[in-house]
Short mmCIF file of N, CA and C in Angstrom, two decimals:
data_model
loop_
_atom_site.label_atom_id
_atom_site.label_comp_id
_atom_site.label_asym_id
_atom_site.label_seq_id
_atom_site.Cartn_x
_atom_site.Cartn_y
_atom_site.Cartn_z
N UNK A 1 26.77 290.24 30.64
CA UNK A 1 25.47 290.73 31.08
C UNK A 1 24.37 289.85 30.52
N UNK A 2 23.48 289.44 31.35
CA UNK A 2 22.31 288.68 30.91
C UNK A 2 21.08 289.45 31.37
N UNK A 3 20.36 289.97 30.42
CA UNK A 3 19.17 290.76 30.73
C UNK A 3 18.22 289.96 31.61
N UNK A 4 17.80 290.56 32.72
CA UNK A 4 16.84 289.91 33.60
C UNK A 4 17.44 288.88 34.54
N UNK A 5 18.77 288.78 34.61
CA UNK A 5 19.40 287.75 35.43
C UNK A 5 19.04 287.89 36.91
N UNK A 6 19.10 289.11 37.43
CA UNK A 6 18.80 289.32 38.85
C UNK A 6 17.35 288.98 39.14
N UNK A 7 16.46 289.40 38.25
CA UNK A 7 15.04 289.10 38.44
C UNK A 7 14.80 287.59 38.41
N UNK A 8 15.48 286.90 37.52
CA UNK A 8 15.35 285.45 37.43
C UNK A 8 15.85 284.79 38.72
N UNK A 9 16.98 285.26 39.24
CA UNK A 9 17.50 284.71 40.49
C UNK A 9 16.56 285.00 41.66
N UNK A 10 15.91 286.16 41.66
CA UNK A 10 14.95 286.48 42.72
C UNK A 10 13.79 285.49 42.72
N UNK A 11 13.31 285.12 41.54
CA UNK A 11 12.23 284.14 41.44
C UNK A 11 12.69 282.80 42.02
N UNK A 12 13.88 282.35 41.61
CA UNK A 12 14.38 281.05 42.09
C UNK A 12 14.63 281.05 43.59
N UNK A 13 15.23 282.11 44.12
CA UNK A 13 15.51 282.12 45.56
C UNK A 13 14.21 282.20 46.37
N UNK A 14 13.22 282.89 45.84
CA UNK A 14 11.91 282.94 46.52
C UNK A 14 11.27 281.54 46.51
N UNK A 15 11.32 280.87 45.35
CA UNK A 15 10.74 279.53 45.25
C UNK A 15 11.45 278.52 46.15
N UNK A 16 12.74 278.69 46.32
CA UNK A 16 13.53 277.75 47.12
C UNK A 16 13.68 278.18 48.58
N UNK A 17 13.15 279.34 48.90
CA UNK A 17 13.23 279.90 50.25
C UNK A 17 14.68 280.00 50.73
N UNK A 18 15.52 280.58 49.88
CA UNK A 18 16.91 280.87 50.23
C UNK A 18 17.16 282.35 49.98
N UNK A 19 18.19 282.85 50.59
CA UNK A 19 18.50 284.28 50.49
C UNK A 19 19.34 284.58 49.25
N UNK A 20 19.09 285.74 48.66
CA UNK A 20 19.85 286.21 47.50
C UNK A 20 20.61 287.46 47.90
N UNK A 21 21.91 287.46 47.64
CA UNK A 21 22.71 288.67 47.80
C UNK A 21 22.95 289.20 46.39
N UNK A 22 22.52 290.41 46.14
CA UNK A 22 22.73 291.00 44.82
C UNK A 22 22.95 292.49 44.98
N UNK A 23 23.62 293.06 44.01
CA UNK A 23 23.88 294.50 44.03
C UNK A 23 23.51 295.14 42.70
N UNK A 24 22.56 294.52 41.99
CA UNK A 24 22.09 295.09 40.74
C UNK A 24 23.02 294.81 39.57
N UNK A 25 22.84 295.59 38.54
CA UNK A 25 23.59 295.41 37.29
C UNK A 25 24.75 296.41 37.18
N UNK A 26 25.60 296.14 36.19
CA UNK A 26 26.71 297.04 35.85
C UNK A 26 27.67 297.26 37.02
N UNK A 27 27.92 296.22 37.77
CA UNK A 27 28.86 296.27 38.88
C UNK A 27 30.03 295.34 38.55
N UNK A 28 31.13 295.57 39.22
CA UNK A 28 32.28 294.68 39.07
C UNK A 28 31.94 293.33 39.71
N UNK A 29 31.90 292.28 38.90
CA UNK A 29 31.47 290.96 39.37
C UNK A 29 32.33 290.44 40.52
N UNK A 30 33.63 290.69 40.47
CA UNK A 30 34.50 290.17 41.55
C UNK A 30 34.20 290.88 42.86
N UNK A 31 33.87 292.17 42.81
CA UNK A 31 33.53 292.91 44.03
C UNK A 31 32.20 292.46 44.60
N UNK A 32 31.21 292.23 43.74
CA UNK A 32 29.91 291.74 44.20
C UNK A 32 30.09 290.38 44.87
N UNK A 33 30.86 289.50 44.25
CA UNK A 33 31.11 288.18 44.83
C UNK A 33 31.82 288.30 46.18
N UNK A 34 32.82 289.15 46.25
CA UNK A 34 33.56 289.35 47.49
C UNK A 34 32.64 289.87 48.60
N UNK A 35 31.79 290.82 48.26
CA UNK A 35 30.83 291.35 49.22
C UNK A 35 29.83 290.28 49.65
N UNK A 36 29.42 289.44 48.70
CA UNK A 36 28.49 288.36 49.01
C UNK A 36 29.09 287.32 49.93
N UNK A 37 30.33 286.97 49.70
CA UNK A 37 31.02 286.00 50.56
C UNK A 37 31.20 286.59 51.96
N UNK A 38 31.54 287.86 52.03
CA UNK A 38 31.68 288.53 53.33
C UNK A 38 30.34 288.54 54.06
N UNK A 39 29.27 288.89 53.36
CA UNK A 39 27.93 288.91 53.94
C UNK A 39 27.56 287.52 54.47
N UNK A 40 27.86 286.49 53.66
CA UNK A 40 27.55 285.11 54.07
C UNK A 40 28.27 284.75 55.36
N UNK A 41 29.55 285.08 55.44
CA UNK A 41 30.32 284.77 56.63
C UNK A 41 29.80 285.48 57.87
N UNK A 42 29.39 286.73 57.68
CA UNK A 42 28.88 287.52 58.80
C UNK A 42 27.48 287.08 59.25
N UNK A 43 26.78 286.33 58.40
CA UNK A 43 25.40 285.96 58.69
C UNK A 43 25.19 284.45 58.83
N UNK A 44 26.28 283.71 59.02
CA UNK A 44 26.18 282.29 59.33
C UNK A 44 25.90 281.35 58.17
N UNK A 45 26.09 281.80 56.94
CA UNK A 45 25.91 280.92 55.79
C UNK A 45 27.22 280.17 55.54
N UNK A 46 27.14 278.89 55.25
CA UNK A 46 28.35 278.13 54.98
C UNK A 46 28.50 277.73 53.51
N UNK A 47 27.52 278.10 52.69
CA UNK A 47 27.58 277.83 51.26
C UNK A 47 27.19 279.09 50.51
N UNK A 48 27.98 279.43 49.49
CA UNK A 48 27.68 280.58 48.63
C UNK A 48 27.77 280.09 47.19
N UNK A 49 26.71 280.32 46.44
CA UNK A 49 26.73 280.02 45.00
C UNK A 49 26.83 281.36 44.27
N UNK A 50 27.77 281.46 43.36
CA UNK A 50 27.95 282.70 42.61
C UNK A 50 27.57 282.43 41.16
N UNK A 51 26.54 283.12 40.70
CA UNK A 51 26.08 283.00 39.31
C UNK A 51 26.72 284.13 38.53
N UNK A 52 27.54 283.79 37.56
CA UNK A 52 28.26 284.82 36.81
C UNK A 52 27.48 285.33 35.61
N UNK A 53 26.22 284.95 35.50
CA UNK A 53 25.33 285.45 34.44
C UNK A 53 25.85 285.16 33.05
N UNK A 54 26.54 284.08 32.89
CA UNK A 54 26.98 283.65 31.56
C UNK A 54 28.31 284.24 31.17
N UNK A 55 29.16 283.43 30.65
CA UNK A 55 30.47 283.87 30.16
C UNK A 55 30.74 283.13 28.86
N UNK A 56 30.85 283.87 27.80
CA UNK A 56 31.19 283.26 26.52
C UNK A 56 32.70 283.08 26.45
N UNK A 57 33.14 281.88 26.13
CA UNK A 57 34.56 281.56 26.13
C UNK A 57 35.35 282.39 25.13
N UNK A 58 34.69 282.97 24.13
CA UNK A 58 35.40 283.77 23.12
C UNK A 58 35.22 285.27 23.35
N UNK A 59 34.67 285.66 24.50
CA UNK A 59 34.50 287.07 24.83
C UNK A 59 35.57 287.44 25.86
N UNK A 60 36.66 288.01 25.38
CA UNK A 60 37.81 288.27 26.24
C UNK A 60 37.48 289.13 27.47
N UNK A 61 36.75 290.25 27.33
CA UNK A 61 36.46 291.04 28.53
C UNK A 61 35.67 290.26 29.60
N UNK A 62 34.70 289.45 29.17
CA UNK A 62 33.94 288.65 30.14
C UNK A 62 34.81 287.59 30.81
N UNK A 63 35.68 286.96 30.04
CA UNK A 63 36.54 285.93 30.61
C UNK A 63 37.59 286.55 31.54
N UNK A 64 38.10 287.72 31.19
CA UNK A 64 39.02 288.42 32.10
C UNK A 64 38.32 288.77 33.41
N UNK A 65 37.07 289.20 33.30
CA UNK A 65 36.27 289.51 34.49
C UNK A 65 36.10 288.26 35.35
N UNK A 66 35.86 287.13 34.72
CA UNK A 66 35.70 285.88 35.47
C UNK A 66 37.00 285.46 36.15
N UNK A 67 38.12 285.57 35.44
CA UNK A 67 39.39 285.18 36.06
C UNK A 67 39.73 286.12 37.22
N UNK A 68 39.34 287.39 37.12
CA UNK A 68 39.52 288.33 38.23
C UNK A 68 38.66 287.90 39.42
N UNK A 69 37.41 287.52 39.15
CA UNK A 69 36.52 287.05 40.21
C UNK A 69 37.12 285.84 40.91
N UNK A 70 37.65 284.92 40.15
CA UNK A 70 38.25 283.70 40.70
C UNK A 70 39.48 284.04 41.55
N UNK A 71 40.34 284.92 41.03
CA UNK A 71 41.56 285.28 41.75
C UNK A 71 41.24 285.98 43.07
N UNK A 72 40.27 286.88 43.07
CA UNK A 72 39.95 287.65 44.28
C UNK A 72 39.16 286.83 45.30
N UNK A 73 38.33 285.91 44.85
CA UNK A 73 37.43 285.21 45.76
C UNK A 73 37.86 283.79 46.11
N UNK A 74 38.79 283.23 45.35
CA UNK A 74 39.32 281.89 45.59
C UNK A 74 38.22 280.87 45.91
N UNK A 75 37.32 280.62 44.97
CA UNK A 75 36.22 279.67 45.24
C UNK A 75 36.73 278.26 45.47
N UNK A 76 35.96 277.52 46.26
CA UNK A 76 36.29 276.13 46.52
C UNK A 76 36.04 275.25 45.29
N UNK A 77 35.08 275.66 44.47
CA UNK A 77 34.67 274.84 43.34
C UNK A 77 34.26 275.73 42.18
N UNK A 78 34.76 275.42 41.00
CA UNK A 78 34.38 276.14 39.78
C UNK A 78 33.70 275.14 38.86
N UNK A 79 32.41 275.38 38.60
CA UNK A 79 31.64 274.47 37.77
C UNK A 79 31.27 275.13 36.45
N UNK A 80 31.44 274.41 35.38
CA UNK A 80 30.99 274.83 34.05
C UNK A 80 29.57 274.29 33.88
N UNK A 81 28.65 275.17 33.50
CA UNK A 81 27.27 274.75 33.26
C UNK A 81 27.00 274.86 31.76
N UNK A 82 26.60 273.77 31.16
CA UNK A 82 26.33 273.76 29.73
C UNK A 82 25.17 272.84 29.40
N UNK A 83 24.71 272.96 28.17
CA UNK A 83 23.61 272.12 27.69
C UNK A 83 24.17 270.84 27.09
N UNK A 84 23.62 269.73 27.52
CA UNK A 84 24.07 268.43 27.02
C UNK A 84 23.64 268.19 25.58
N UNK A 85 22.54 268.78 25.17
CA UNK A 85 21.97 268.43 23.86
C UNK A 85 22.75 268.98 22.67
N UNK A 86 23.75 269.82 22.89
CA UNK A 86 24.49 270.37 21.76
C UNK A 86 25.59 269.44 21.27
N UNK A 87 25.74 268.30 21.89
CA UNK A 87 26.69 267.30 21.42
C UNK A 87 28.13 267.77 21.49
N UNK A 88 28.89 267.50 20.43
CA UNK A 88 30.31 267.83 20.43
C UNK A 88 30.59 269.33 20.45
N UNK A 89 29.62 270.16 20.07
CA UNK A 89 29.79 271.61 20.22
C UNK A 89 29.96 271.97 21.69
N UNK A 90 29.28 271.23 22.57
CA UNK A 90 29.42 271.45 24.00
C UNK A 90 30.82 271.13 24.48
N UNK A 91 31.40 270.08 23.94
CA UNK A 91 32.78 269.72 24.28
C UNK A 91 33.72 270.82 23.83
N UNK A 92 33.53 271.33 22.61
CA UNK A 92 34.38 272.41 22.11
C UNK A 92 34.24 273.66 22.97
N UNK A 93 33.00 273.99 23.34
CA UNK A 93 32.76 275.16 24.18
C UNK A 93 33.45 275.00 25.53
N UNK A 94 33.33 273.83 26.12
CA UNK A 94 33.95 273.55 27.41
C UNK A 94 35.47 273.67 27.34
N UNK A 95 36.08 273.07 26.33
CA UNK A 95 37.54 273.11 26.20
C UNK A 95 38.02 274.55 26.02
N UNK A 96 37.33 275.32 25.19
CA UNK A 96 37.71 276.73 24.99
C UNK A 96 37.51 277.55 26.26
N UNK A 97 36.42 277.26 26.99
CA UNK A 97 36.15 277.97 28.25
C UNK A 97 37.26 277.68 29.26
N UNK A 98 37.60 276.42 29.42
CA UNK A 98 38.63 276.03 30.38
C UNK A 98 39.98 276.63 30.01
N UNK A 99 40.28 276.63 28.71
CA UNK A 99 41.52 277.23 28.21
C UNK A 99 41.54 278.74 28.47
N UNK A 100 40.40 279.40 28.26
CA UNK A 100 40.31 280.84 28.48
C UNK A 100 40.54 281.17 29.95
N UNK A 101 40.08 280.31 30.87
CA UNK A 101 40.34 280.54 32.28
C UNK A 101 41.84 280.62 32.55
N UNK A 102 42.59 279.76 31.89
CA UNK A 102 44.05 279.77 32.06
C UNK A 102 44.69 280.92 31.30
N UNK A 103 44.27 281.13 30.06
CA UNK A 103 44.91 282.15 29.22
C UNK A 103 44.73 283.56 29.77
N UNK A 104 43.58 283.87 30.33
CA UNK A 104 43.31 285.23 30.79
C UNK A 104 43.63 285.45 32.26
N UNK A 105 44.08 284.43 32.93
CA UNK A 105 44.45 284.56 34.33
C UNK A 105 45.82 285.23 34.43
N UNK A 106 45.99 286.00 35.48
CA UNK A 106 47.29 286.62 35.73
C UNK A 106 48.15 285.75 36.65
N UNK A 107 47.60 284.63 37.07
CA UNK A 107 48.29 283.73 37.99
C UNK A 107 49.23 282.80 37.23
N UNK A 108 50.34 282.48 37.85
CA UNK A 108 51.27 281.50 37.28
C UNK A 108 50.67 280.09 37.34
N UNK A 109 49.76 279.90 38.28
CA UNK A 109 49.09 278.61 38.44
C UNK A 109 47.58 278.85 38.41
N UNK A 110 47.02 279.08 37.22
CA UNK A 110 45.60 279.48 37.12
C UNK A 110 44.64 278.36 37.49
N UNK A 111 43.50 278.77 38.05
CA UNK A 111 42.42 277.82 38.34
C UNK A 111 41.72 277.43 37.05
N UNK A 112 41.32 276.21 36.98
CA UNK A 112 40.54 275.71 35.85
C UNK A 112 39.23 275.18 36.42
N UNK A 113 38.39 274.65 35.56
CA UNK A 113 37.12 274.11 36.06
C UNK A 113 37.38 272.86 36.91
N UNK A 114 36.49 272.67 37.88
CA UNK A 114 36.59 271.50 38.76
C UNK A 114 35.56 270.43 38.41
N UNK A 115 34.60 270.79 37.57
CA UNK A 115 33.55 269.86 37.22
C UNK A 115 32.51 270.54 36.35
N UNK A 116 31.48 269.77 36.01
CA UNK A 116 30.45 270.26 35.10
C UNK A 116 29.06 269.95 35.61
N UNK A 117 28.14 270.80 35.22
CA UNK A 117 26.71 270.54 35.33
C UNK A 117 26.18 270.57 33.91
N UNK A 118 25.54 269.51 33.48
CA UNK A 118 24.98 269.46 32.14
C UNK A 118 23.46 269.46 32.23
N UNK A 119 22.86 270.47 31.63
CA UNK A 119 21.40 270.58 31.60
C UNK A 119 20.87 269.81 30.39
N UNK A 120 19.57 269.56 30.40
CA UNK A 120 18.87 268.88 29.30
C UNK A 120 19.47 267.50 29.01
N UNK A 121 19.98 266.87 30.06
CA UNK A 121 20.62 265.56 29.90
C UNK A 121 19.63 264.48 29.50
N UNK A 122 18.37 264.72 29.78
CA UNK A 122 17.33 263.74 29.43
C UNK A 122 17.02 263.74 27.94
N UNK A 123 17.62 264.64 27.17
CA UNK A 123 17.30 264.76 25.74
C UNK A 123 18.40 264.23 24.83
N UNK A 124 19.45 263.60 25.37
CA UNK A 124 20.64 263.35 24.56
C UNK A 124 20.87 261.92 24.11
N UNK A 125 19.90 261.07 24.20
CA UNK A 125 20.07 259.64 23.92
C UNK A 125 21.30 259.28 23.10
N UNK A 126 21.37 259.75 21.86
CA UNK A 126 22.46 259.34 20.98
C UNK A 126 23.69 260.24 21.10
N UNK A 127 23.63 261.26 21.95
CA UNK A 127 24.77 262.17 22.08
C UNK A 127 25.49 262.00 23.40
N UNK A 128 25.26 260.92 24.10
CA UNK A 128 25.88 260.70 25.40
C UNK A 128 27.40 260.62 25.26
N UNK A 129 27.88 260.23 24.10
CA UNK A 129 29.32 260.17 23.86
C UNK A 129 29.98 261.52 24.01
N UNK A 130 29.28 262.60 23.67
CA UNK A 130 29.82 263.95 23.83
C UNK A 130 30.08 264.25 25.31
N UNK A 131 29.20 263.78 26.18
CA UNK A 131 29.39 263.98 27.62
C UNK A 131 30.66 263.25 28.07
N UNK A 132 30.87 262.05 27.56
CA UNK A 132 32.07 261.29 27.89
C UNK A 132 33.30 262.05 27.38
N UNK A 133 33.20 262.62 26.19
CA UNK A 133 34.31 263.40 25.63
C UNK A 133 34.61 264.63 26.47
N UNK A 134 33.58 265.24 27.04
CA UNK A 134 33.78 266.41 27.89
C UNK A 134 34.60 266.03 29.12
N UNK A 135 34.27 264.90 29.71
CA UNK A 135 35.01 264.43 30.89
C UNK A 135 36.44 264.10 30.48
N UNK A 136 36.59 263.41 29.37
CA UNK A 136 37.93 263.02 28.91
C UNK A 136 38.79 264.25 28.58
N UNK A 137 38.20 265.25 27.95
CA UNK A 137 38.95 266.43 27.51
C UNK A 137 39.48 267.27 28.66
N UNK A 138 38.76 267.31 29.76
CA UNK A 138 39.17 268.16 30.88
C UNK A 138 39.72 267.37 32.06
N UNK A 139 39.40 266.08 32.11
CA UNK A 139 39.78 265.29 33.27
C UNK A 139 38.92 265.58 34.48
N UNK A 140 37.82 266.29 34.27
CA UNK A 140 36.95 266.68 35.38
C UNK A 140 35.60 265.98 35.26
N UNK A 141 34.95 265.73 36.38
CA UNK A 141 33.70 264.97 36.36
C UNK A 141 32.47 265.81 36.05
N UNK A 142 31.44 265.13 35.60
CA UNK A 142 30.12 265.73 35.53
C UNK A 142 29.53 265.53 36.93
N UNK A 143 29.27 266.62 37.61
CA UNK A 143 28.80 266.56 39.00
C UNK A 143 27.28 266.34 39.05
N UNK A 144 26.56 267.16 38.28
CA UNK A 144 25.11 267.06 38.25
C UNK A 144 24.62 267.11 36.81
N UNK A 145 23.45 266.51 36.59
CA UNK A 145 22.77 266.61 35.30
C UNK A 145 21.35 267.08 35.54
N UNK A 146 20.90 267.95 34.67
CA UNK A 146 19.52 268.40 34.71
C UNK A 146 18.70 267.51 33.80
N UNK A 147 17.57 267.01 34.31
CA UNK A 147 16.75 266.08 33.53
C UNK A 147 15.30 266.53 33.43
N UNK A 148 15.09 267.82 33.59
CA UNK A 148 13.74 268.36 33.51
C UNK A 148 13.72 269.81 33.95
N UNK A 149 12.51 270.35 34.11
CA UNK A 149 12.34 271.76 34.42
C UNK A 149 12.17 272.07 35.90
N UNK A 150 12.09 271.05 36.74
CA UNK A 150 11.84 271.28 38.16
C UNK A 150 13.15 271.22 38.93
N UNK A 151 13.15 271.88 40.10
CA UNK A 151 14.35 271.89 40.93
C UNK A 151 14.78 270.47 41.31
N UNK A 152 13.82 269.61 41.48
CA UNK A 152 14.12 268.22 41.86
C UNK A 152 14.70 267.41 40.69
N UNK A 153 14.76 268.02 39.51
CA UNK A 153 15.32 267.33 38.34
C UNK A 153 16.82 267.57 38.17
N UNK A 154 17.47 268.07 39.20
CA UNK A 154 18.92 268.20 39.19
C UNK A 154 19.46 267.02 39.98
N UNK A 155 20.16 266.13 39.29
CA UNK A 155 20.57 264.86 39.89
C UNK A 155 22.05 264.61 39.70
N UNK A 156 22.57 263.74 40.54
CA UNK A 156 23.94 263.26 40.32
C UNK A 156 23.94 262.39 39.06
N UNK A 157 25.02 262.43 38.34
CA UNK A 157 25.13 261.62 37.13
C UNK A 157 25.11 260.14 37.49
N UNK A 158 24.28 259.37 36.81
CA UNK A 158 24.21 257.93 36.99
C UNK A 158 25.12 257.29 35.94
N UNK A 159 26.33 256.97 36.34
CA UNK A 159 27.34 256.46 35.41
C UNK A 159 26.88 255.15 34.78
N UNK A 160 26.21 254.31 35.53
CA UNK A 160 25.74 253.02 34.98
C UNK A 160 24.81 253.24 33.80
N UNK A 161 23.92 254.23 33.90
CA UNK A 161 23.01 254.53 32.79
C UNK A 161 23.77 255.03 31.57
N UNK A 162 24.80 255.83 31.78
CA UNK A 162 25.58 256.35 30.66
C UNK A 162 26.30 255.19 29.96
N UNK A 163 26.91 254.32 30.73
CA UNK A 163 27.63 253.18 30.15
C UNK A 163 26.63 252.29 29.39
N UNK A 164 25.49 252.03 30.00
CA UNK A 164 24.47 251.22 29.34
C UNK A 164 24.03 251.85 28.00
N UNK A 165 23.86 253.17 28.01
CA UNK A 165 23.47 253.88 26.79
C UNK A 165 24.55 253.76 25.71
N UNK A 166 25.81 253.82 26.11
CA UNK A 166 26.90 253.71 25.16
C UNK A 166 26.99 252.31 24.55
N UNK A 167 26.66 251.31 25.35
CA UNK A 167 26.81 249.94 24.89
C UNK A 167 25.56 249.40 24.18
N UNK A 168 24.47 250.15 24.21
CA UNK A 168 23.26 249.63 23.58
C UNK A 168 23.10 250.11 22.15
#
């Protein structure tokens, strides 16, 4: 549970002129997601983003809820969103999160993360190595990086800049 999550999403969807499907708080996350995907299909949407309102990798009930959501909804893509500025703590958080997805899944072949979004990437000058470690630890790519507070500050990772930063 993240206090104010629905209200925050309402602000963003209004600013971006996109539709929000929500059913309030204290609901089963997998059911809300399932209903949202059904609604999207019935109304001609071809992309659905599901915000799980935060999942701590060491909170078993939240991680079990997430693995249930994944099993019931079979998403095309599972992205881990984390802050780049925490350095190697971010790598540890990611590895534990990915492991929890497998450990708490009831599937013999559990889904794991497919990639990452790292926020505050513009603040990590000397910690770029942690981002490389995150990719190495999971074998999954960094899909997008946040480099500011505006919607237009979500960008694809520029690998050349990362390599240049590592070598300078």
